mmCIF file of C-alpha atoms in Angstrom:
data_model
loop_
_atom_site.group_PDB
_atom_site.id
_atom_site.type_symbol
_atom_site.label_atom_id
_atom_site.label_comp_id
_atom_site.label_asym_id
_atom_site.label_seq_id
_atom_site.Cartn_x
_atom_site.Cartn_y
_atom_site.Cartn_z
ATOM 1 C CA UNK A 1 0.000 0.000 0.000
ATOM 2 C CA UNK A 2 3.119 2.521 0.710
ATOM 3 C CA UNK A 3 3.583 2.198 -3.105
ATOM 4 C CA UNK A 4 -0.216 2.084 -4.519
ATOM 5 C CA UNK A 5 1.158 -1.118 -6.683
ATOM 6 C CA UNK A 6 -0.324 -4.437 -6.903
ATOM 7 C CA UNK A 7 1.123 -7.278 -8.346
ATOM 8 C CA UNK A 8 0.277 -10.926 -8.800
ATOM 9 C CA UNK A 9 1.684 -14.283 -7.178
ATOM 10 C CA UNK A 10 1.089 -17.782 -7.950
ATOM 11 C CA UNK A 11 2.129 -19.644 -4.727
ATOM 12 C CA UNK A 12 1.360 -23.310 -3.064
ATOM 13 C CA UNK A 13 -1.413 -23.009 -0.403
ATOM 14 C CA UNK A 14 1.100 -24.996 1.859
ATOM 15 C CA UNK A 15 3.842 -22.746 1.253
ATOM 16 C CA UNK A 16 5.039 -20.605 4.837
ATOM 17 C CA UNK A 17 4.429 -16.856 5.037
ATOM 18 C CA UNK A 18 7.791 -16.231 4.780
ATOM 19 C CA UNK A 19 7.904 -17.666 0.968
ATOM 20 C CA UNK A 20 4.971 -15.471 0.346
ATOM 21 C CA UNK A 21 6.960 -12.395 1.229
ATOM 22 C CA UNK A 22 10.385 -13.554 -0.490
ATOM 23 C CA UNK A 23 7.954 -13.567 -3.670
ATOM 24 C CA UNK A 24 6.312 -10.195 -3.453
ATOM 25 C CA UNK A 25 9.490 -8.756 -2.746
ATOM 26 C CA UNK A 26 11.121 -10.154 -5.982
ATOM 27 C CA UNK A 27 8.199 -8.732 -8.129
ATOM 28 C CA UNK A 28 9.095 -5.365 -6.236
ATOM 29 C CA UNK A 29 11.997 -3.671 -8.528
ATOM 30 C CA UNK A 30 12.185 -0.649 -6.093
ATOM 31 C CA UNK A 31 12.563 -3.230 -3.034
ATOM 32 C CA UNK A 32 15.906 -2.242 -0.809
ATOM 33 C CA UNK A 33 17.802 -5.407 -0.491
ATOM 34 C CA UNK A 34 19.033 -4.567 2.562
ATOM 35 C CA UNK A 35 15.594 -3.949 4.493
ATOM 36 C CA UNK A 36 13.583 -7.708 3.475
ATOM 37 C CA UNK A 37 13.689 -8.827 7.402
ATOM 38 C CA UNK A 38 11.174 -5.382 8.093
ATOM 39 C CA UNK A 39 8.534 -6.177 5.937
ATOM 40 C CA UNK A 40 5.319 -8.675 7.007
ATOM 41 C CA UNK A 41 2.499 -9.909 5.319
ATOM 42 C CA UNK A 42 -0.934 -7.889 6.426
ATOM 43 C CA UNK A 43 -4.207 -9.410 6.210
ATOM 44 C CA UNK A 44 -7.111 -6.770 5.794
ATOM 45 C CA UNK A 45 -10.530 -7.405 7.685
ATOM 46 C CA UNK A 46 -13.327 -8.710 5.416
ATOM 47 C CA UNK A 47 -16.735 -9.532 6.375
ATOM 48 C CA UNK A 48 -15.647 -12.953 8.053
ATOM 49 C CA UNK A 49 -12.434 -12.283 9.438
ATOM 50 C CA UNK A 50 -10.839 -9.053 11.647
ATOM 51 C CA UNK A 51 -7.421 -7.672 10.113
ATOM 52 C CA UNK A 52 -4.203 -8.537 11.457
ATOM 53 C CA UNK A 53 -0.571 -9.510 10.699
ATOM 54 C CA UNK A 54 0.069 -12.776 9.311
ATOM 55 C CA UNK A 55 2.985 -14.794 10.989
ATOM 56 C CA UNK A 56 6.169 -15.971 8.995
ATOM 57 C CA UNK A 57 6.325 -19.506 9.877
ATOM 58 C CA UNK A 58 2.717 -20.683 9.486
ATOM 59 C CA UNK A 59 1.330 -22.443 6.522
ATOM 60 C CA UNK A 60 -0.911 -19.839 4.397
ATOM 61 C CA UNK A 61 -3.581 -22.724 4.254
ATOM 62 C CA UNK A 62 -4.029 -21.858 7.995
ATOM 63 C CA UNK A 63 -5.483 -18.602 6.988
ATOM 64 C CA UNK A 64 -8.088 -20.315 4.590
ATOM 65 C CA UNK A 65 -6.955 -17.686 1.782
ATOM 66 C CA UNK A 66 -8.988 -18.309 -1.733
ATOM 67 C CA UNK A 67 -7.417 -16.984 -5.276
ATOM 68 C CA UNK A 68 -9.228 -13.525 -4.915
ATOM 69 C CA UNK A 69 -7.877 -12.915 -1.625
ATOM 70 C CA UNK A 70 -5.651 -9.734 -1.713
ATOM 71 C CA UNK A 71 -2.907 -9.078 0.904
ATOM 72 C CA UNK A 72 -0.720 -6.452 1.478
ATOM 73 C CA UNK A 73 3.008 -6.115 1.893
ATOM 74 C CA UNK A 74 3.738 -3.727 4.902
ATOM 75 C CA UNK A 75 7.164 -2.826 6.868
ATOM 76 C CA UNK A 76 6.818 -3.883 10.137
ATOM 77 C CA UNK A 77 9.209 -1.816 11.425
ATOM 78 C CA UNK A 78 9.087 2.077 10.448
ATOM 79 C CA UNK A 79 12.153 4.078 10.838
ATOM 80 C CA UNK A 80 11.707 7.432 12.710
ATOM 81 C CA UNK A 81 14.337 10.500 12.949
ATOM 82 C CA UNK A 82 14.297 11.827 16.943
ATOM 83 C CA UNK A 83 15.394 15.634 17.035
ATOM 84 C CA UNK A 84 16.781 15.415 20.662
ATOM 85 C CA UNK A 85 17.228 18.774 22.333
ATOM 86 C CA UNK A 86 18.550 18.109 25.873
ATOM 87 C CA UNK A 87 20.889 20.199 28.259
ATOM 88 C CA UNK A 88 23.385 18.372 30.522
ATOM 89 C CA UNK A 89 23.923 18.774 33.943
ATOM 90 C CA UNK A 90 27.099 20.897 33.154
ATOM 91 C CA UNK A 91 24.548 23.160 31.539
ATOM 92 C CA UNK A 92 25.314 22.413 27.891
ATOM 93 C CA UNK A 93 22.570 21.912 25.541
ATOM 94 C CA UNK A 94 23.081 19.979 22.595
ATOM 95 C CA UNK A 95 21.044 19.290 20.012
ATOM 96 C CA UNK A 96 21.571 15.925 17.965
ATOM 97 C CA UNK A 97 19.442 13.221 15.830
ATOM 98 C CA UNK A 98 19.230 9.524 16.271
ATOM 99 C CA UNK A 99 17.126 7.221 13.838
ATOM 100 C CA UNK A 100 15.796 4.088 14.843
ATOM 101 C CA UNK A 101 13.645 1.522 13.525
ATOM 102 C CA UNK A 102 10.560 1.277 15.611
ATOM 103 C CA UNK A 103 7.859 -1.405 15.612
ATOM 104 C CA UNK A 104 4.066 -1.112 15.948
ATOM 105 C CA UNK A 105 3.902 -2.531 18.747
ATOM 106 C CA UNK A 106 6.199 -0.421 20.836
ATOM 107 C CA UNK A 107 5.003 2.321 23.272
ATOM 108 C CA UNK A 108 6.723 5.719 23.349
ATOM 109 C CA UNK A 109 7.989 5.272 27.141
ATOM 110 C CA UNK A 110 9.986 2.250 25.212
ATOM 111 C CA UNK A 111 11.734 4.565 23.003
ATOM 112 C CA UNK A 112 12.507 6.673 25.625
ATOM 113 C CA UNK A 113 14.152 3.513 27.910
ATOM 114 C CA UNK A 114 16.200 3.481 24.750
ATOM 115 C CA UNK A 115 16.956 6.510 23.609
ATOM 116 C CA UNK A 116 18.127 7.476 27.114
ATOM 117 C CA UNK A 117 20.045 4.751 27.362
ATOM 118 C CA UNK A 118 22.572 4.845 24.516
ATOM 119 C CA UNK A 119 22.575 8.591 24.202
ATOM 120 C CA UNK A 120 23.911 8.805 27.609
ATOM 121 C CA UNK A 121 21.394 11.417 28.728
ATOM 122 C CA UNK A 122 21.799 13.204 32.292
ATOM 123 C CA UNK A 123 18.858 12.727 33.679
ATOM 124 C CA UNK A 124 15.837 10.031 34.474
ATOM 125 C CA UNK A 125 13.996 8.342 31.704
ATOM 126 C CA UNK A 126 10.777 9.189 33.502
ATOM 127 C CA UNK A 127 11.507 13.323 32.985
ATOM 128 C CA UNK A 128 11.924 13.468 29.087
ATOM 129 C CA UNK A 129 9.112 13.758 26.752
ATOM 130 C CA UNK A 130 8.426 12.396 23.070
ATOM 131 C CA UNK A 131 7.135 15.174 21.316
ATOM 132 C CA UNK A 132 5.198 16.052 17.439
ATOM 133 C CA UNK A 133 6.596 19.346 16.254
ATOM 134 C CA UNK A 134 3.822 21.536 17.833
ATOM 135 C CA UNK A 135 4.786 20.787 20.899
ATOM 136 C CA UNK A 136 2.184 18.090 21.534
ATOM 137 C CA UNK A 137 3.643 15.643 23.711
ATOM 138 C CA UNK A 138 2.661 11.551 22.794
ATOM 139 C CA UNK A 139 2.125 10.017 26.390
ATOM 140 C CA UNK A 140 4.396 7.205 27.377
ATOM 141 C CA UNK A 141 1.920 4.139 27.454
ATOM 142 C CA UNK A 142 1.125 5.209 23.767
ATOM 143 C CA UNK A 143 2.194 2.769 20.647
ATOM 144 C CA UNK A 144 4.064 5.145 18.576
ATOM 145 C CA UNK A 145 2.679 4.251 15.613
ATOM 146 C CA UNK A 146 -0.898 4.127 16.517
ATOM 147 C CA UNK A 147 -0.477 7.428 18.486
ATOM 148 C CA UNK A 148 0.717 9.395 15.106
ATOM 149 C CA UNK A 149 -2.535 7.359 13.565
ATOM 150 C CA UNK A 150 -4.789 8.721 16.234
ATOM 151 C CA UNK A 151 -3.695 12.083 15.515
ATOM 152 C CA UNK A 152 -3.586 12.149 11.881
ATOM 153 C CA UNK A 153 0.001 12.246 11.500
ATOM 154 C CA UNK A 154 0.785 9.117 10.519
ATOM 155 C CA UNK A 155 3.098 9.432 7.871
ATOM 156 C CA UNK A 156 5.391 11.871 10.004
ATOM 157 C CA UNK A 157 8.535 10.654 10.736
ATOM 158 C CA UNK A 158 10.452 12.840 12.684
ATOM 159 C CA UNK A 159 9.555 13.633 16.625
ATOM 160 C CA UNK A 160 11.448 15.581 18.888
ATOM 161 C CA UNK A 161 12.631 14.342 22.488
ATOM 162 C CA UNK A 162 13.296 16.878 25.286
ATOM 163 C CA UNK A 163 12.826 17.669 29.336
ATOM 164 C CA UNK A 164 8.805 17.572 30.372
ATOM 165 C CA UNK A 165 7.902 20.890 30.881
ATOM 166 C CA UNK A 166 6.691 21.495 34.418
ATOM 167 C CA UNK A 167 5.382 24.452 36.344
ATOM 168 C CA UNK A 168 6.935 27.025 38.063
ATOM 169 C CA UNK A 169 4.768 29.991 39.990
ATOM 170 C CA UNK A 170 6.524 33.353 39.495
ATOM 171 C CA UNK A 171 5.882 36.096 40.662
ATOM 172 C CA UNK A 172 7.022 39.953 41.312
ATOM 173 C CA UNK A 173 8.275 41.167 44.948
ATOM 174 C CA UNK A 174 5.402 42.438 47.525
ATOM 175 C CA UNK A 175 2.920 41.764 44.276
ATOM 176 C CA UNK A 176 1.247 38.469 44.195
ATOM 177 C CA UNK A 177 -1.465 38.901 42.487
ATOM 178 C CA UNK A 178 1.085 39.283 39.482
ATOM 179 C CA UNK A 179 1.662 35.340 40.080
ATOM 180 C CA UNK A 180 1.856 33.492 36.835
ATOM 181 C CA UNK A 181 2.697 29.781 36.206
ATOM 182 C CA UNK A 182 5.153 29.216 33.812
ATOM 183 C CA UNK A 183 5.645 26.159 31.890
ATOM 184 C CA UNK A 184 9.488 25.225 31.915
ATOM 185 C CA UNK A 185 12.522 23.199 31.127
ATOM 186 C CA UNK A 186 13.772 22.481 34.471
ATOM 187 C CA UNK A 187 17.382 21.576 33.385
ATOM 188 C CA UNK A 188 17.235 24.843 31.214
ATOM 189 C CA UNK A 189 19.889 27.520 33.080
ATOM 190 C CA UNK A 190 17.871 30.063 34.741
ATOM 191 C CA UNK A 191 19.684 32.687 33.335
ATOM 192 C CA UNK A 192 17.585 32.361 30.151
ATOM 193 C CA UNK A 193 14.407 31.272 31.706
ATOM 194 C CA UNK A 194 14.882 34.555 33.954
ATOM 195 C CA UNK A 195 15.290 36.257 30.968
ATOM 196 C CA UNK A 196 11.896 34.740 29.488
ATOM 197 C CA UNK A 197 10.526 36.190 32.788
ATOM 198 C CA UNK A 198 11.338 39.701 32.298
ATOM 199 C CA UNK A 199 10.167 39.696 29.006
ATOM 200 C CA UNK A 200 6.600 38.650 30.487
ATOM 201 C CA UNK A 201 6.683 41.548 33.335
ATOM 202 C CA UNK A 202 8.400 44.013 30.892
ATOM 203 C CA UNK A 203 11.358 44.252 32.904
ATOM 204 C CA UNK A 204 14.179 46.253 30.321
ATOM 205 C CA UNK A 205 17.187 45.829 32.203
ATOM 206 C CA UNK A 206 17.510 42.020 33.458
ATOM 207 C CA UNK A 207 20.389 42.733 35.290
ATOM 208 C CA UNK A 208 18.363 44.843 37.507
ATOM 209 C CA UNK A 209 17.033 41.864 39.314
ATOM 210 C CA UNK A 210 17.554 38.808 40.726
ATOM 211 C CA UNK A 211 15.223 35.645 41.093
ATOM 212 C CA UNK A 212 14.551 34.245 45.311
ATOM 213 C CA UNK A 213 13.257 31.394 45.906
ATOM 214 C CA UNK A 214 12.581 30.795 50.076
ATOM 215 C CA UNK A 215 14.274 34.244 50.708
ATOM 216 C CA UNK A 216 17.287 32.632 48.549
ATOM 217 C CA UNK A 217 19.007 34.203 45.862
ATOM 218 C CA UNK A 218 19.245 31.589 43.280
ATOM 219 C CA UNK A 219 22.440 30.847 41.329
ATOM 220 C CA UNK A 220 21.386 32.517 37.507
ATOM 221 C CA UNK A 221 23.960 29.747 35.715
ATOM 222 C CA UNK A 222 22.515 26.565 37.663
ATOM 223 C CA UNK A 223 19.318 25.292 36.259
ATOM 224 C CA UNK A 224 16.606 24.602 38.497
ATOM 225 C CA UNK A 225 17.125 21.506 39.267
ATOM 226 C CA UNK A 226 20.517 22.063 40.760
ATOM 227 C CA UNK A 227 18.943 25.276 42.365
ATOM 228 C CA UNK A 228 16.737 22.474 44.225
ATOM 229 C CA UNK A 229 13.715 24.171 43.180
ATOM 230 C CA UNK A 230 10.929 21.342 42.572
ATOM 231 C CA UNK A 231 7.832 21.647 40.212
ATOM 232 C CA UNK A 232 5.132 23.331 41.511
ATOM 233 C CA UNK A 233 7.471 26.035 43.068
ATOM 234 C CA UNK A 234 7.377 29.750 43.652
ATOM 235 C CA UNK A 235 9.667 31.857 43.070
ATOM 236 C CA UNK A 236 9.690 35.998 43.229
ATOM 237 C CA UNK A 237 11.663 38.450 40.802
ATOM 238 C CA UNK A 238 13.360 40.788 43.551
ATOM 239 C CA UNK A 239 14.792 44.084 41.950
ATOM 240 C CA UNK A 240 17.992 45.144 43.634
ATOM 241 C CA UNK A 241 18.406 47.630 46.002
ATOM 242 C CA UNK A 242 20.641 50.759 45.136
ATOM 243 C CA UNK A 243 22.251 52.184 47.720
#
């Protein structure tokens, strides 16, 4: 179906899947040679039977096909491009792409067990995100597949991975009914999310204040998470006194 082609084969009824996809794949010219061990042999629902995957070792008698029966020659395994955009706990961000092959049976808190894993990422599993390009995050008990089905984006291949965005109550000095909750990398420095925050208030000068969390003054290079600040948190933009 990924083509719109149909071809013909003229096969044994007690020949194995497997033979069945060897032959489809020959009448394929545009086939990759290097790829056969992705591709499976689909079954579409009919009136009499529900849809599913056919497996490679059984006998295609088993599936009591008939000579107008069509099937369709599907890759199992889908490759996707992750756009990771992580900082470090040194502070650095970095920005790099992986591509894997993913299965349709594999939930997105999988690929992130993975992807954290051999990318040697700072922090927990549990606090990254997979994300479509709008920002919409794809909840961890998802299948990845089915998930970009769901939300009519199925033939997207390229997701981006970064820190779940928590929130963080800010607020100015002596003023809290200027509270606003902030949705924010916690491993981002807080020099630029305190920069993000002045913006919002309409402060000009940046350096003109300082960010105090508990009656602390908070460390501007340290993200939050090394500032032991926790989600949820207030914090208050404190201008500086001149003397």
């Amino acid at each position: 179906p990924d083509e719109n082609r149909t071809v013909l084969v003229v096969i044994n009824s007690d020949a194995r899947v497997a033979e069945l996809i060897s032959k489809i794949l020959l009448e394929v010219e545009s086939r990759d040679d290097s790829k056969w061990n992705y591709y499976g042999v689909y079954l579409p629902s009919n009136d009499e039977r529900q849809g599913g995957w056919m497996d490679d070792y059984k006998m295609l008698h088993s599936y009591s096909l008939n000579s107008v029966d069509k099937v369709e020659l599907r890759a199992r395994f889908r490759m996707f491009i992750f756009d990771l955009q992580v900082y470090s706990t040194s502070q650095q961000y970095t920005r790099h792409f992986v591509n894997m092959y993913i299965s349709d049976k594999i939930t997105a808190g999988e690929v992130l067990r993975i992807i954290t894993s051999t990318n040697c990422l700072d922090y927990p599993t549990s606090w990254y995100g997979i994300y479509l390009h709008d920002n919409e995050r794809i909840q961890d008990n998802m299948k990845l597949c089915a998930a970009l089905e769901d939300k009519g984006t199925s033939k997207q291949d390229s997701l981006v991975v970064h820190m779940i965005h928590q929130p963080l109550h800010v607020s100015l000095e002596g003023e809290e009914e200027t509270s606003h909750t902030f949705m924010v990398d916690f491993s981002m420095p807080l020099q630029q999310l305190h920069a993000i925050f002045c913006r919002y208030y309409g402060i000009r000068v940046p350096a003109a204040c300082t960010l105090e969390h508990n009656e602390m003054t908070l460390d501007l290079t340290m993200c939050a998470i090394k500032n032991k600040i926790s989600p949820g948190a207030s914090i208050v933009i404190k201008f500086k006194r001149i003397i």
